[in-house]
Amino acid sequence: MRHTLLVCMLFLACTGIYAQHTIRLQIKKDEEKQPLAGATATIPSLKKSVVSDSGGIAVFTNIAAGSYKITISFVGFEERSITVAVPQPAATLTEILLKEAEANEQEVVVTATRTSRTISDIPTRVETISGEELEEKGNMKPGDIRMLLNESTGIQTQQTSATSYNSSIRIQGLDGRYTQILRDGFPLYSGFSGGLSLMQVAPLDLKQIEVIKGSSSTLYGGGAIAGLVNLVSKTPTAKREHSFLGNATSAGGIDLSGFYSQRFKKIGVTVFGSGNTSKAYDPAGIGLTAIPQSERYTIQPRLFFYGDRTTANIGFGYITENRTGGSMDYIEKGAPSYFEKNHTDRFSTQAQLTHKLSNKEQLIIKYSYTRFNRLIQIPAYAFSGLQQSSFSEAVYNRSGAYTQWIAGANFLTDDFKEKGNDPLRNYDYHTLGAFIQNTWTPIKKLSFETGLRGDYVKQFGFEWLPRVAVLFKVSPALTARLGGGMGYKNPTLFTEEAERMQFQHILPINENTTVNERSSGGSLDVNYRTKIGDAGISFNQLFFYTWLNKPLVLTATGASSYQFINANGYIDTKGTESNVRITYGDFKLFLGYTYAYVNTHFDHVKSWYPLTARHRLNNVLMYEKEGKFKIGAEAYYCSPQKLGDGMLGKSYWTIGLMGERSWHRFAVFLNLENITDTRQTRFDTIYQGTLANPSFRDIYAPVEGFVANGGVRIRL
């Protein structure tokens, strides 16, 4: 009997040691307590992994008694580790809450749609350039934002002058005048003042750049037919920021920028200043500048006030620049030859007051004023003018548990006065607009955004502008957006084509015979995130279409005169954008592809729209040890383009390398741009005739070739 009892005790002990148990976890999103399907739970010591089901449940079976460390991960969320003791009480379900990672794009708060929501909760498709990406691209070209935008999928910066480097931005193939550029929601870069905006905005004081593609005039009024770009400035925080950036290029350029910000109890301040210079640069040795001689200075202070219910800010910006391109003999020796001079003075001021009426309601009042003076000179001709514009707006915002209403009105003035030519091409437009917008989220997986705007301009009449967008959250890993809207633009002299001609021989807009350019369009995009082993994968697929009716075209009216008239027909642009992001350890790979099928349909004849590549590729590979160093390689491809003279341009690749070494408050960087020295002057011509009297062709490829730049960035 004694032996039998001993055997039973040993048997019970053994079964206690070798019994098989179960661990049950429920994985949820921290803020919303929403189950996360597809999250990975791993017990490293046992080399066991399971994936959570649609309810966020992850189950380990056949687990021996003991204590186990379990790691839980999901794409876009911070990895978490817990320790679980086995056995557990029967039916135990351990809840695991994962926080979204700080670097995840869903943490970016977007303001371009007026709702100030995180990017994951906005029905309108918004792309952002922020954080490390903004800093990396800013190192490559610290003097302006041209490269920041040009290296984004679906966006192309079009050089409008062969010798002075002037550029505009094209979204999904449409001319630069159809993109509205904002600064903190203020339309500071329209009309005459938009011609050099890309070349005069330095990125050091930018927090992020927001891009909405497609007809978006419902949001901020006329001009956003191809889309809008909102440049968001940094604002003060309790932690002082004092940044300095110095950069030099192999083409003779020097960039010096400084930024300071700090918030005190009731007051905050930011100050940005920069000086940017470049020497005349002719890498092709043809006697013409690929990069002009230039000198630019910028100062932008802002003051912020913080009250219990009211916040306000006021600031101004001043930019002055002299830019001379053309013949190297003229610039270096003063010899008689072709030249193109640009002198600009840009002054702007903006103020905003936000008053909290209640916990759910607020009132926002905005005002801005811009004064832009520009002189363009070429041999035997000069174009000079002063543009003064203002923007006033009042907005009421009410937020509820499931819905948000925004209603407001604004008044925009745009006055241009030309100096010295006959006939004068003056205009004075006053636009009165009113709008209402609603965002409704009946359930967490579905959100609607609708809007309606009405704008009236005396010379061109009234415009109704509806817009709608829908967000489907199929799962935390899969979302889809569907949206569409209408846009318009008042007739204007200031286009890429007129800029290339320095506005010579162009007659004033005939306000009695021209009408607004009107557009409608829509887009569908799908975004999917997953994790395969240790690799995180994010994929976005966009389909778009925009129809632009009666666009302005420049037409010869005599032997030596031209006038803008409305075309008999339309332009349409349709295509796709594909973006893939793969992260594996310290490696990041970005792949982007754009297909843009852009055509004119004038007088029932279909033609390929000039300077629009059917295919573009963007490829970036980065290796980064956070806080220590990063190394990157880029490769961009552009397919052939039809040119304005009917010829076909060549396809080309550009390849670049970059590196940065960082310490606590100090970093050095080196960028090798276009190491293949791809230049239009290597495989095509940029002008016809003589250097004294050149006739320039379209610029469709880089003209500056290989350029290296390097510098230092300091944070105090």
XYZ file of C-alpha atoms in Angstrom, residues 123-703:
581
model
C -11.638 60.450 -45.867
C -9.776 62.736 -48.286
C -6.530 61.219 -49.552
C -3.653 63.356 -48.237
C 0.052 62.684 -48.711
C 2.589 64.163 -46.329
C 6.316 64.813 -46.321
C 7.374 65.216 -42.716
C 9.816 64.226 -40.006
C 12.951 62.433 -41.153
C 11.917 62.423 -44.812
C 11.560 66.213 -44.823
C 14.935 66.561 -43.122
C 16.668 64.141 -45.515
C 15.369 65.847 -48.639
C 16.038 69.240 -47.095
C 19.707 68.289 -46.748
C 19.848 67.486 -50.467
C 18.703 70.965 -51.495
C 18.495 73.313 -48.482
C 17.866 76.424 -50.588
C 14.374 75.587 -51.885
C 11.641 72.924 -51.985
C 11.992 71.992 -55.655
C 13.606 68.603 -54.963
C 11.301 67.883 -52.019
C 8.323 67.810 -54.364
C 9.946 66.496 -57.536
C 10.951 63.209 -55.881
C 7.384 62.395 -54.799
C 5.274 59.959 -56.794
C 2.881 61.698 -59.187
C 4.555 65.113 -58.850
C 6.900 66.749 -61.352
C 8.623 70.124 -61.139
C 8.750 71.642 -64.606
C 11.620 73.991 -65.432
C 10.154 76.952 -67.319
C 13.398 78.759 -68.162
C 16.501 77.175 -69.676
C 18.855 79.711 -68.127
C 17.308 81.135 -64.936
C 16.072 77.835 -63.402
C 12.497 79.080 -62.855
C 10.175 76.141 -62.174
C 6.558 75.248 -61.492
C 4.920 72.182 -59.999
C 2.834 69.683 -61.972
C 0.533 67.163 -60.318
C -0.615 64.164 -62.369
C 0.557 65.838 -65.569
C -1.400 69.102 -65.452
C 0.207 72.505 -65.956
C 1.656 74.254 -62.911
C -1.011 76.968 -62.849
C -3.565 74.334 -61.811
C -1.819 73.594 -58.495
C -2.712 75.785 -55.531
C 0.171 76.418 -53.114
C -0.695 77.452 -49.551
C 1.321 78.418 -46.503
C -0.430 77.326 -43.293
C -3.741 77.496 -45.163
C -3.069 80.986 -46.594
C -3.012 81.438 -50.424
C 0.240 83.421 -50.560
C 1.558 82.067 -53.883
C -0.983 82.705 -56.630
C -0.970 84.616 -59.887
C 2.172 86.622 -60.571
C 3.700 85.711 -57.180
C 3.542 81.974 -57.971
C 6.187 82.097 -60.694
C 9.199 81.766 -58.398
C 7.554 80.313 -55.291
C 9.222 76.881 -55.528
C 12.621 78.515 -55.803
C 12.135 80.927 -52.896
C 10.885 78.681 -50.072
C 13.630 77.135 -47.934
C 12.589 74.004 -45.966
C 14.316 74.441 -42.579
C 11.290 76.016 -40.852
C 8.749 73.586 -42.306
C 7.080 71.008 -40.075
C 5.529 69.092 -42.965
C 4.217 69.390 -46.513
C 0.675 68.200 -47.273
C -0.435 67.285 -50.791
C -3.998 66.685 -52.011
C -4.211 65.489 -55.607
C -7.189 66.148 -57.850
C -9.856 68.857 -58.032
C -9.896 70.484 -54.581
C -11.281 74.010 -55.057
C -14.044 73.273 -52.526
C -11.466 73.571 -49.735
C -9.777 76.910 -50.454
C -11.277 78.284 -53.663
C -10.100 78.592 -57.254
C -6.822 77.244 -58.538
C -6.779 73.713 -57.111
C -7.701 71.830 -60.294
C -4.713 69.474 -60.264
C -4.447 69.625 -56.493
C -3.064 71.677 -53.651
C 0.163 71.813 -51.651
C 0.035 73.142 -48.085
C 3.360 74.149 -46.526
C 2.998 73.787 -42.747
C 5.352 75.889 -40.626
C 6.891 74.819 -37.340
C 5.266 76.209 -34.207
C 6.806 76.826 -30.773
C 7.027 74.097 -28.147
C 8.083 74.220 -24.506
C 11.403 72.741 -25.560
C 13.516 75.347 -27.282
C 14.648 74.641 -30.825
C 17.638 76.423 -32.251
C 18.791 74.969 -35.577
C 21.478 76.033 -37.982
C 22.262 74.594 -41.388
C 25.223 75.364 -43.627
C 25.622 73.878 -47.097
C 27.909 74.272 -50.105
C 27.664 72.768 -53.591
C 30.149 71.838 -56.280
C 28.237 74.197 -58.598
C 29.237 77.206 -56.511
C 26.172 77.456 -54.285
C 26.124 78.379 -50.593
C 23.102 78.039 -48.274
C 22.990 79.331 -44.717
C 19.778 78.944 -42.690
C 18.850 79.450 -39.056
C 15.666 78.731 -37.107
C 14.709 79.531 -33.517
C 11.505 78.702 -31.658
C 10.368 78.531 -28.052
C 7.146 78.748 -26.124
C 6.986 80.525 -22.808
C 3.889 80.660 -20.566
C 1.640 82.936 -22.595
C 3.867 83.809 -25.546
C 5.764 81.866 -28.189
C 8.094 82.931 -30.942
C 9.659 81.525 -34.109
C 12.272 83.215 -36.279
C 13.636 81.914 -39.560
C 16.372 83.528 -41.620
C 18.415 82.400 -44.592
C 20.919 83.561 -47.159
C 21.302 81.643 -50.428
C 23.775 82.415 -53.178
C 25.031 80.663 -56.289
C 27.556 81.327 -59.010
C 26.783 81.058 -62.700
C 27.297 77.405 -63.658
C 27.678 75.920 -67.145
C 28.509 72.183 -66.924
C 27.929 71.619 -70.661
C 30.407 74.283 -71.702
C 27.956 75.746 -74.237
C 28.222 79.289 -72.931
C 24.795 79.355 -71.223
C 23.968 79.010 -67.544
C 22.354 75.817 -66.302
C 22.270 77.392 -62.829
C 22.070 81.212 -62.757
C 24.024 83.614 -60.635
C 21.766 84.456 -57.719
C 21.614 86.055 -54.302
C 18.588 85.724 -51.997
C 17.837 86.726 -48.391
C 14.854 85.704 -46.257
C 13.546 86.715 -42.839
C 10.349 85.287 -41.262
C 9.477 86.029 -37.599
C 6.178 84.974 -35.973
C 4.708 85.759 -32.564
C 2.209 83.465 -30.799
C -0.206 84.287 -27.946
C -1.835 81.646 -25.712
C -4.885 82.303 -23.547
C -7.322 80.072 -21.720
C -9.836 80.141 -24.570
C -8.088 82.160 -27.252
C -4.871 81.656 -29.192
C -3.464 83.925 -31.859
C -0.396 84.391 -33.991
C 0.926 87.070 -36.288
C 3.974 87.074 -38.515
C 5.525 88.425 -41.654
C 7.990 87.315 -44.275
C 10.326 89.228 -46.544
C 12.301 87.756 -49.425
C 14.514 89.678 -51.816
C 16.411 88.097 -54.684
C 18.524 88.965 -57.701
C 18.912 86.204 -60.304
C 20.838 86.474 -63.595
C 21.059 83.703 -66.163
C 22.034 83.544 -69.807
C 25.383 83.999 -71.461
C 28.442 83.219 -69.348
C 30.338 85.946 -71.233
C 27.723 88.494 -70.242
C 27.745 87.471 -66.566
C 31.494 87.048 -66.132
C 32.845 89.659 -68.579
C 29.953 92.010 -69.296
C 30.174 91.194 -73.007
C 27.067 91.960 -75.112
C 25.010 88.764 -75.357
C 21.773 87.146 -74.213
C 20.767 87.459 -70.549
C 17.708 86.978 -68.361
C 17.491 88.935 -65.122
C 14.934 88.503 -62.369
C 14.648 90.868 -59.435
C 11.954 90.120 -56.858
C 10.777 91.588 -53.573
C 8.138 89.561 -51.729
C 6.511 90.828 -48.530
C 3.723 88.958 -46.779
C 2.018 89.124 -43.436
C -0.538 86.788 -41.925
C -2.526 86.668 -38.704
C -4.831 84.075 -37.179
C -7.071 84.079 -34.120
C -8.719 80.947 -32.727
C -11.369 81.348 -30.033
C -12.874 78.375 -28.200
C -16.600 79.019 -27.826
C -17.191 75.773 -25.921
C -15.718 72.302 -25.610
C -17.159 71.484 -29.028
C -17.119 74.818 -30.850
C -14.492 77.238 -32.039
C -14.210 80.304 -34.246
C -11.184 80.931 -36.477
C -10.431 84.277 -38.111
C -7.607 84.688 -40.654
C -6.107 87.553 -42.581
C -3.116 87.836 -44.918
C -1.626 90.439 -47.219
C 1.013 89.882 -49.903
C 2.973 92.425 -51.921
C 5.046 90.989 -54.759
C 7.208 93.109 -57.054
C 9.095 91.504 -59.927
C 11.202 92.746 -62.825
C 12.173 90.468 -65.727
C 14.744 91.765 -68.201
C 16.116 90.295 -71.416
C 17.890 92.193 -74.215
C 15.564 94.878 -75.645
C 12.593 93.933 -73.416
C 11.463 94.219 -69.802
C 8.369 93.029 -67.951
C 7.675 94.585 -64.580
C 4.664 94.510 -62.318
C 3.335 94.778 -58.787
C 0.841 92.290 -57.395
C -1.030 93.036 -54.185
C -3.390 90.437 -52.761
C -5.273 89.891 -49.525
C -7.195 87.045 -47.938
C -9.799 87.325 -45.163
C -11.659 84.359 -43.695
C -13.976 83.481 -40.812
C -14.640 79.808 -39.986
C -16.993 78.182 -37.484
C -16.081 74.647 -36.365
C -18.304 72.313 -34.342
C -17.184 68.800 -33.365
C -19.339 66.038 -31.972
C -18.934 62.377 -31.124
C -19.687 61.226 -34.655
C -19.750 64.339 -36.798
C -17.907 67.609 -37.422
C -19.315 70.704 -39.131
C -17.223 73.475 -40.634
C -18.769 76.581 -42.189
C -17.213 79.830 -43.267
C -16.800 82.674 -45.683
C -13.788 84.361 -47.221
C -12.892 87.330 -49.372
C -9.897 87.301 -51.703
C -8.488 90.282 -53.592
C -5.902 90.050 -56.361
C -4.699 93.265 -57.989
C -1.943 93.395 -60.626
C -0.470 96.572 -62.081
C 2.059 96.408 -64.919
C 4.711 99.057 -65.438
C 5.928 100.483 -68.721
C 4.445 98.344 -71.515
C 1.620 99.006 -73.952
C -0.983 97.631 -73.732
C -0.956 97.230 -69.953
C -2.101 93.808 -68.760
C -3.613 94.939 -65.495
C -6.415 93.199 -63.642
C -8.307 93.520 -60.361
C -10.232 90.444 -59.201
C -12.342 90.240 -56.031
C -13.610 86.784 -55.033
C -16.339 86.327 -52.442
C -16.779 82.736 -51.259
C -18.800 80.736 -48.742
C -18.472 77.060 -47.863
C -19.793 74.306 -45.633
C -18.191 70.954 -44.872
C -19.256 67.924 -42.866
C -17.331 64.877 -41.668
C -19.538 62.039 -40.425
C -18.337 58.790 -38.851
C -21.399 56.617 -38.193
C -19.208 53.632 -37.301
C -15.481 53.306 -36.703
C -14.915 51.609 -40.027
C -16.744 54.154 -42.175
C -16.353 57.906 -42.526
C -17.859 60.427 -44.974
C -16.642 63.903 -45.873
C -18.870 66.204 -47.911
C -18.495 69.843 -48.828
C -20.002 72.612 -50.910
C -18.527 75.982 -51.858
C -19.866 78.922 -53.815
C -17.468 81.541 -55.250
C -18.356 84.746 -57.085
C -16.026 86.910 -59.187
C -17.624 89.911 -60.911
C -15.715 89.446 -64.178
C -16.375 85.700 -64.519
C -19.526 84.910 -62.576
C -20.498 82.279 -60.015
C -19.084 78.782 -59.385
C -20.679 75.886 -57.457
C -18.099 73.454 -56.107
C -19.325 70.215 -54.483
C -16.972 67.557 -53.070
C -17.387 64.131 -51.457
C -14.988 61.536 -50.010
C -15.483 58.205 -48.259
C -13.084 56.237 -46.047
C -13.527 52.475 -45.557
C -11.522 50.842 -42.758
C -11.898 47.243 -43.825
C -9.429 46.214 -41.101
C -6.523 47.846 -39.277
C -4.314 46.630 -42.130
C -6.597 47.483 -45.078
C -8.241 50.818 -45.884
C -9.753 52.360 -49.014
C -10.701 55.903 -50.014
C -13.036 57.063 -52.763
C -13.536 60.728 -53.543
C -14.290 63.347 -56.138
C -14.944 67.032 -56.593
C -14.946 70.033 -58.866
C -12.513 72.865 -59.412
C -12.114 76.091 -61.328
C -9.585 78.770 -62.142
C -10.037 82.363 -63.222
C -8.312 83.233 -66.527
C -4.799 84.517 -65.911
C -1.782 85.645 -67.882
C 0.621 83.821 -65.580
C 1.235 80.356 -67.032
C 4.273 78.182 -67.785
C 4.011 79.036 -71.477
C 3.901 82.794 -70.882
C 6.782 82.510 -68.380
C 8.945 80.838 -71.029
C 8.267 83.841 -73.307
C 8.963 86.400 -70.532
C 5.385 87.612 -71.298
C 6.481 89.181 -74.583
C 3.869 89.977 -77.277
C 1.012 88.608 -75.135
C -2.180 90.666 -75.155
C -4.312 91.228 -72.028
C -6.995 88.732 -71.041
C -10.279 89.670 -72.708
C -12.692 89.482 -69.783
C -15.711 89.720 -72.095
C -14.926 86.599 -74.119
C -13.025 84.296 -71.753
C -14.643 82.106 -69.092
C -13.368 80.196 -66.082
C -11.530 76.933 -66.637
C -13.630 74.248 -64.930
C -12.768 70.718 -63.867
C -14.191 67.624 -62.256
C -12.452 64.460 -61.205
C -12.153 61.614 -58.782
C -9.810 59.044 -57.309
C -9.823 55.642 -55.658
C -6.970 54.378 -53.533
C -6.339 51.270 -51.472
C -3.766 51.022 -48.701
C -2.597 47.701 -47.238
C -0.090 46.988 -44.483
C 1.239 43.649 -43.377
C 4.252 41.911 -41.907
C 6.083 38.942 -43.384
C 8.555 37.623 -40.843
C 10.601 40.610 -39.732
C 9.749 42.678 -42.825
C 7.023 45.329 -42.692
C 5.265 46.047 -45.988
C 2.983 48.929 -46.879
C 1.326 49.174 -50.302
C -0.793 51.974 -51.746
C -2.543 51.891 -55.117
C -4.217 55.017 -56.533
C -6.418 55.419 -59.625
C -7.228 58.968 -60.748
C -9.093 60.909 -63.420
C -9.481 64.672 -64.016
C -11.455 66.383 -66.793
C -10.651 70.051 -67.537
C -13.088 71.911 -69.774
C -12.200 74.878 -72.013
C -8.628 75.404 -70.788
C -6.847 78.608 -71.735
C -4.480 78.228 -74.665
C -2.078 80.781 -76.122
C -3.024 81.514 -79.728
C -1.318 83.671 -82.351
C -3.465 86.677 -83.279
C -1.064 88.256 -85.744
C 2.508 88.244 -86.963
C 3.920 89.014 -83.523
C 1.134 88.916 -80.971
C -0.569 86.225 -78.890
C -3.654 86.007 -76.693
C -5.107 83.507 -74.255
C -8.482 82.130 -75.328
C -10.625 79.221 -74.173
C -9.960 76.113 -76.237
C -12.783 74.392 -78.055
C -12.526 71.159 -76.121
C -10.959 69.721 -72.991
C -7.909 68.096 -71.387
C -8.158 64.841 -69.480
C -5.588 63.109 -67.324
C -6.006 59.580 -66.062
C -3.679 56.999 -64.654
C -2.352 55.230 -61.619
C 0.153 55.693 -58.833
C 1.697 52.730 -57.038
C 3.740 53.035 -53.852
C 5.475 50.262 -51.916
C 7.360 50.720 -48.636
C 9.348 47.829 -47.167
C 11.178 47.969 -43.835
C 13.531 45.242 -42.661
C 15.676 45.928 -39.639
C 17.643 49.071 -40.401
C 16.769 49.020 -44.115
C 13.955 50.962 -45.792
C 12.973 50.579 -49.445
C 10.560 52.922 -51.240
C 9.263 52.084 -54.727
C 6.973 54.416 -56.659
C 5.483 54.229 -60.141
C 3.302 56.788 -61.952
C 1.379 56.196 -65.150
C -0.158 59.423 -66.506
C -2.147 59.361 -69.733
C -2.683 63.081 -70.433
C -4.269 64.275 -73.677
C -5.871 67.333 -75.237
C -9.162 67.007 -77.110
C -9.349 70.279 -79.054
C -11.620 70.671 -82.084
C -12.325 66.911 -81.906
C -8.618 66.054 -82.326
C -6.853 64.017 -79.634
C -3.188 64.892 -78.933
C -0.562 63.999 -76.346
C -0.276 66.862 -73.850
C 3.282 68.310 -74.024
C 5.828 67.728 -71.273
C 4.009 64.840 -69.618
C 5.855 61.549 -69.277
C 3.661 58.488 -69.510
C 5.858 56.547 -67.055
C 7.918 57.645 -64.054
C 9.751 55.526 -61.462
C 10.922 56.585 -57.997
C 13.209 54.208 -56.083
C 14.914 54.918 -52.755
C 16.895 52.542 -50.513
C 17.980 53.696 -47.043
C 20.124 52.091 -44.343
C 19.938 53.855 -41.009
C 21.298 53.394 -37.512
C 18.995 55.738 -35.640
C 20.810 58.648 -34.087
C 24.151 57.613 -35.624
C 24.262 57.512 -39.409
C 22.245 56.906 -42.562
C 23.177 56.002 -46.125
C 20.826 56.144 -49.074
C 20.661 55.534 -52.813
C 18.068 56.911 -55.229
C 17.180 56.114 -58.826
C 14.574 57.946 -60.910
C 13.332 57.160 -64.408
C 11.362 59.360 -66.787
C 9.960 58.058 -70.078
C 9.919 60.119 -73.314
C 7.767 63.247 -73.467
C 6.175 65.083 -76.344
C 7.622 68.598 -76.684
C 5.944 71.833 -77.700
C 7.658 71.791 -81.102
C 6.165 68.381 -81.900
C 9.401 66.465 -81.353
C 9.798 63.598 -78.854
C 12.197 63.976 -75.951
C 14.501 61.218 -74.730
C 13.933 58.959 -71.754
C 16.477 59.222 -68.951
C 17.605 57.931 -65.546
C 19.101 59.914 -62.688
C 20.895 58.252 -59.757
C 21.975 59.791 -56.474
C 23.723 58.854 -53.229
C 23.534 60.457 -49.807
C 25.043 59.959 -46.383
C 24.754 61.532 -42.957
C 26.647 61.078 -39.686
C 24.856 62.279 -36.553
C 25.812 63.025 -32.992
C 23.679 64.441 -30.184
C 23.458 68.021 -31.450
C 25.534 67.895 -34.586
C 25.326 66.207 -37.995
C 27.325 66.297 -41.210
C 25.852 65.272 -44.555
C 26.972 64.670 -48.126
C 24.741 64.334 -51.170
C 25.819 63.241 -54.655
C 22.985 64.224 -56.954
C 22.736 62.839 -60.487
C 26.027 60.928 -60.386
C 25.372 59.682 -63.936
C 25.613 63.346 -65.049
C 22.351 63.078 -66.950
C 21.828 66.345 -68.830
C 19.559 67.359 -71.681
C 22.597 68.985 -73.273
C 24.279 65.556 -73.507
C 21.610 63.961 -75.697
C 19.547 66.866 -77.044
C 19.643 70.623 -77.610
C 18.152 73.329 -75.414
C 18.218 76.200 -77.933
C 18.383 77.056 -81.608
C 19.995 80.047 -83.269
C 22.926 81.961 -81.787
C 24.017 82.752 -78.236
C 23.262 86.412 -78.873
C 19.694 85.633 -79.939
C 18.751 82.098 -78.842
C 15.363 80.455 -79.342
C 14.887 78.067 -76.426
C 13.327 74.636 -76.656
C 11.357 72.924 -73.901
C 13.397 71.763 -70.909
C 12.313 68.206 -70.107
C 15.454 66.748 -68.458
C 18.032 68.082 -65.958
C 20.419 70.714 -67.301
